mmCIF file of C-alpha atoms and ligand atoms in Angstrom:
data_model
loop_
_atom_site.group_PDB
_atom_site.id
_atom_site.type_symbol
_atom_site.label_atom_id
_atom_site.label_comp_id
_atom_site.label_asym_id
_atom_site.label_seq_id
_atom_site.Cartn_x
_atom_site.Cartn_y
_atom_site.Cartn_z
ATOM 1 C CA MET A 550 0.080 -0.198 0.025
ATOM 2 C CA ASP A 551 2.689 2.399 0.923
ATOM 3 C CA VAL A 552 4.140 1.815 -2.553
ATOM 4 C CA LEU A 553 1.199 3.059 -4.095
ATOM 5 C CA THR A 554 0.523 6.128 -1.728
ATOM 6 C CA HIS A 555 4.481 6.986 -3.117
ATOM 7 C CA LEU A 556 3.222 6.336 -6.766
ATOM 8 C CA PHE A 557 0.430 8.887 -6.150
ATOM 9 C CA VAL A 558 2.418 11.340 -4.689
ATOM 10 C CA GLY A 559 4.964 10.935 -7.668
ATOM 11 C CA LEU A 560 1.944 11.304 -9.972
ATOM 12 C CA HIS A 561 0.219 14.468 -7.875
ATOM 13 C CA ILE A 562 4.223 16.385 -8.506
ATOM 14 C CA ILE A 563 3.847 15.803 -12.078
ATOM 15 C CA GLY A 564 0.681 17.338 -12.042
ATOM 16 C CA ILE A 565 2.119 20.570 -9.960
ATOM 17 C CA ALA A 566 5.301 20.178 -12.564
ATOM 18 C CA ALA A 567 2.551 20.682 -15.482
ATOM 19 C CA LEU A 568 0.521 23.326 -13.516
ATOM 20 C CA LEU A 569 3.297 25.542 -12.531
ATOM 21 C CA GLY A 570 5.514 24.695 -15.903
ATOM 22 C CA GLY A 571 2.477 26.046 -17.878
ATOM 23 C CA PHE A 572 2.890 29.152 -16.083
ATOM 24 C CA LEU A 573 6.250 29.812 -16.027
ATOM 25 C CA THR A 574 6.318 29.022 -19.826
ATOM 26 C CA GLN A 575 4.023 32.234 -20.333
ATOM 27 C CA MET A 576 5.560 34.453 -18.045
ATOM 28 C CA LYS A 577 7.069 36.770 -20.610
ATOM 29 C CA ALA A 578 4.164 36.758 -22.504
ATOM 30 C CA MET A 579 2.002 37.558 -19.170
ATOM 31 C CA GLY A 580 4.571 40.879 -18.904
ATOM 32 C CA GLN A 581 3.088 41.445 -22.285
ATOM 33 C CA GLY A 582 -0.460 41.458 -21.698
ATOM 34 C CA THR A 583 -0.936 37.979 -24.379
ATOM 35 C CA ALA A 584 -0.239 34.796 -21.500
ATOM 36 C CA ARG A 585 -3.196 31.962 -22.287
ATOM 37 C CA PHE A 586 -4.074 29.005 -20.258
ATOM 38 C CA VAL A 587 -2.153 26.316 -22.137
ATOM 39 C CA PRO A 588 -3.592 22.810 -22.036
ATOM 40 C CA GLY A 589 -1.147 21.390 -20.020
ATOM 41 C CA MET A 590 -2.157 23.469 -17.107
ATOM 42 C CA LEU A 591 -5.584 22.300 -17.443
ATOM 43 C CA HIS A 592 -4.427 18.654 -17.248
ATOM 44 C CA GLY A 593 -2.112 19.315 -14.198
ATOM 45 C CA ALA A 594 -4.873 21.006 -12.148
ATOM 46 C CA LEU A 595 -7.103 17.573 -12.903
ATOM 47 C CA THR A 596 -3.985 15.709 -12.026
ATOM 48 C CA MET A 597 -4.320 17.076 -8.656
ATOM 49 C CA LEU A 598 -7.629 16.969 -8.324
ATOM 50 C CA VAL A 599 -7.807 12.940 -8.958
ATOM 51 C CA THR A 600 -4.413 12.116 -7.082
ATOM 52 C CA GLY A 601 -5.365 14.511 -4.253
ATOM 53 C CA VAL A 602 -8.615 12.533 -3.711
ATOM 54 C CA VAL A 603 -6.784 8.998 -4.257
ATOM 55 C CA LEU A 604 -4.197 10.227 -2.119
ATOM 56 C CA VAL A 605 -6.728 11.247 0.905
ATOM 57 C CA GLY A 606 -8.528 7.417 -0.144
ATOM 58 C CA LEU A 607 -5.326 5.547 0.605
ATOM 59 C CA ASN A 608 -4.522 7.981 3.726
ATOM 60 C CA GLU A 609 -7.600 7.078 5.308
ATOM 61 C CA ALA A 610 -7.742 3.118 3.720
ATOM 62 C CA GLN A 611 -4.734 2.825 6.494
ATOM 63 C CA ASP A 612 -5.664 5.028 9.183
ATOM 64 C CA HIS A 613 -3.007 7.310 8.615
ATOM 65 C CA HIS A 614 -4.020 11.112 10.562
ATOM 66 C CA ILE A 615 -4.269 13.463 7.515
ATOM 67 C CA ASN A 616 -4.831 17.094 8.577
ATOM 68 C CA THR A 617 -8.584 17.585 7.040
ATOM 69 C CA ILE A 618 -8.206 21.518 7.091
ATOM 70 C CA LYS A 619 -5.165 21.790 5.343
ATOM 71 C CA ILE A 620 -6.700 19.086 2.467
ATOM 72 C CA GLY A 621 -9.521 21.101 2.894
ATOM 73 C CA VAL A 622 -7.573 24.708 2.290
ATOM 74 C CA LYS A 623 -5.586 23.180 -0.571
ATOM 75 C CA LEU A 624 -8.808 21.673 -1.909
ATOM 76 C CA ALA A 625 -10.597 25.155 -2.495
ATOM 77 C CA VAL A 626 -7.635 27.068 -3.721
ATOM 78 C CA LEU A 627 -7.559 24.105 -6.523
ATOM 79 C CA ILE A 628 -10.941 24.558 -7.318
ATOM 80 C CA VAL A 629 -10.158 28.446 -8.166
ATOM 81 C CA ILE A 630 -7.545 27.511 -10.204
ATOM 82 C CA LEU A 631 -9.478 24.829 -12.145
ATOM 83 C CA GLY A 632 -12.237 26.906 -12.919
ATOM 84 C CA LEU A 633 -10.465 30.289 -13.831
ATOM 85 C CA VAL A 634 -8.445 27.944 -15.818
ATOM 86 C CA TYR A 635 -11.656 25.752 -17.075
ATOM 87 C CA VAL A 636 -13.610 28.975 -17.843
ATOM 88 C CA LYS A 637 -10.711 30.874 -19.821
ATOM 89 C CA ARG A 638 -8.788 27.741 -21.489
ATOM 90 C CA ASP A 639 -9.966 28.752 -24.945
ATOM 91 C CA GLU A 640 -9.138 32.680 -25.013
ATOM 92 C CA GLU A 641 -6.204 33.635 -26.894
ATOM 93 C CA LYS A 642 -5.023 36.112 -24.176
ATOM 94 C CA VAL A 643 -5.910 36.007 -20.802
ATOM 95 C CA ASP A 644 -5.498 39.169 -18.489
ATOM 96 C CA LYS A 645 -2.592 40.092 -16.613
ATOM 97 C CA SER A 646 -3.759 39.852 -13.137
ATOM 98 C CA MET A 647 -5.982 36.853 -13.181
ATOM 99 C CA PHE A 648 -3.119 34.985 -14.947
ATOM 100 C CA GLY A 649 -0.889 35.948 -12.687
ATOM 101 C CA LEU A 650 -3.723 35.387 -9.876
ATOM 102 C CA VAL A 651 -3.327 31.768 -10.953
ATOM 103 C CA GLY A 652 0.440 31.470 -10.798
ATOM 104 C CA LEU A 653 0.265 33.268 -7.382
ATOM 105 C CA LEU A 654 -2.454 30.140 -6.034
ATOM 106 C CA THR A 655 -0.580 27.489 -7.580
ATOM 107 C CA MET A 656 2.465 28.725 -5.539
ATOM 108 C CA VAL A 657 0.648 29.162 -2.336
ATOM 109 C CA ASN A 658 -0.882 25.567 -2.623
ATOM 110 C CA ILE A 659 2.872 24.146 -2.883
ATOM 111 C CA PHE A 660 3.555 26.505 0.369
ATOM 112 C CA ILE A 661 0.585 25.204 2.424
ATOM 113 C CA ALA A 662 1.753 21.393 1.157
ATOM 114 C CA VAL A 663 5.184 21.903 2.599
ATOM 115 C CA LEU A 664 5.122 24.225 5.346
ATOM 116 C CA TRP A 665 1.894 23.491 7.389
ATOM 117 C CA THR A 666 2.742 20.454 9.514
HETATM 118 C C1 HEM B 1364 -2.556 22.982 -7.163
HETATM 119 C C2 HEM B 1364 -2.914 22.050 -6.112
HETATM 120 C C3 HEM B 1364 -2.098 20.818 -4.497
HETATM 121 C C4 HEM B 1364 -0.616 21.376 -4.588
HETATM 122 C C5 HEM B 1364 0.275 22.673 -5.418
HETATM 123 C C6 HEM B 1364 -0.428 20.253 -3.527
HETATM 124 C C7 HEM B 1364 0.996 19.656 -3.730
HETATM 125 C C8 HEM B 1364 1.450 18.755 -2.813
HETATM 126 C C9 HEM B 1364 2.649 18.463 -2.142
HETATM 127 C C10 HEM B 1364 4.042 19.134 -2.726
HETATM 128 C C11 HEM B 1364 2.698 17.144 -1.566
HETATM 129 C C12 HEM B 1364 3.620 16.717 -0.957
HETATM 130 C C13 HEM B 1364 3.812 17.373 0.178
HETATM 131 C C14 HEM B 1364 3.140 16.470 1.660
HETATM 132 O O1 HEM B 1364 3.213 15.617 2.061
HETATM 133 O O2 HEM B 1364 2.409 17.543 2.334
HETATM 134 C C15 HEM B 1364 1.345 16.843 -1.368
HETATM 135 C C16 HEM B 1364 1.100 16.079 -0.758
HETATM 136 C C17 HEM B 1364 -0.521 15.949 -0.763
HETATM 137 N N1 HEM B 1364 -1.746 16.086 -1.001
HETATM 138 FE FE1 HEM B 1364 -1.325 17.723 -2.864
HETATM 139 N N2 HEM B 1364 -1.444 19.516 -3.371
HETATM 140 C C18 HEM B 1364 -2.261 20.159 -4.466
HETATM 141 C C19 HEM B 1364 -4.063 19.861 -4.513
HETATM 142 C C20 HEM B 1364 -4.326 18.405 -3.404
HETATM 143 C C21 HEM B 1364 -5.773 18.314 -3.219
HETATM 144 C C22 HEM B 1364 -6.990 19.127 -4.021
HETATM 145 C C23 HEM B 1364 -6.036 17.218 -2.172
HETATM 146 C C24 HEM B 1364 -7.103 16.586 -1.801
HETATM 147 C C25 HEM B 1364 -7.952 16.654 -2.434
HETATM 148 C C26 HEM B 1364 -4.314 16.670 -2.421
HETATM 149 C C27 HEM B 1364 -3.845 16.079 -1.193
HETATM 150 C C28 HEM B 1364 -2.647 15.795 -0.448
HETATM 151 C C29 HEM B 1364 -2.583 14.612 0.186
HETATM 152 C C30 HEM B 1364 -3.240 13.322 0.699
HETATM 153 C C31 HEM B 1364 -1.141 14.739 0.128
HETATM 154 C C32 HEM B 1364 -0.318 13.583 1.423
HETATM 155 C C33 HEM B 1364 0.285 12.327 0.878
HETATM 156 C C34 HEM B 1364 1.125 11.549 1.827
HETATM 157 O O3 HEM B 1364 2.001 11.800 1.965
HETATM 158 O O4 HEM B 1364 0.303 10.420 2.218
HETATM 159 N N3 HEM B 1364 -3.436 17.779 -2.687
HETATM 160 N N4 HEM B 1364 0.315 17.805 -2.352
#
């Protein structure tokens, strides 16, 4: 079971890479107001959701303690990210502030994950 959990943590990290990586590739364009939500960002956000839910299930199945408030906050932040990326996925240019907000929220979730112990 531990191997499965570690496998899903790995997939969870691949999801972060896709979401944050997609954001980083658009930073120059963001400065010019021409950034767009690339498909990898949507797929990364969806990967975070699916793998996150599976990780909660795997931890519960093994009676491992889970910080439900931390997970709830991460979930709420991710839902905002997903909503913004999904709604604007076909737009060729996304407003600088909205694009920046998605990058900021992604980083907020990374630091919530690693600093909230
Ligand atoms: C952008 C969104 C997210 C980011 C950046 C993120 C980031 C991370 C990172 C870096 C870890 C490994 C460090 C740690 O164990 O805390 C982690 C673990 C975990 N995440 Fe996320 N996460 C996100 C969304 C979610 C969501 C939505 C859920 C649940 C619905 C979730 C559930 C979990 C669980 C249960 C673990 C612990 C795995 C374990 O050690 O057993 N995550 N997350």
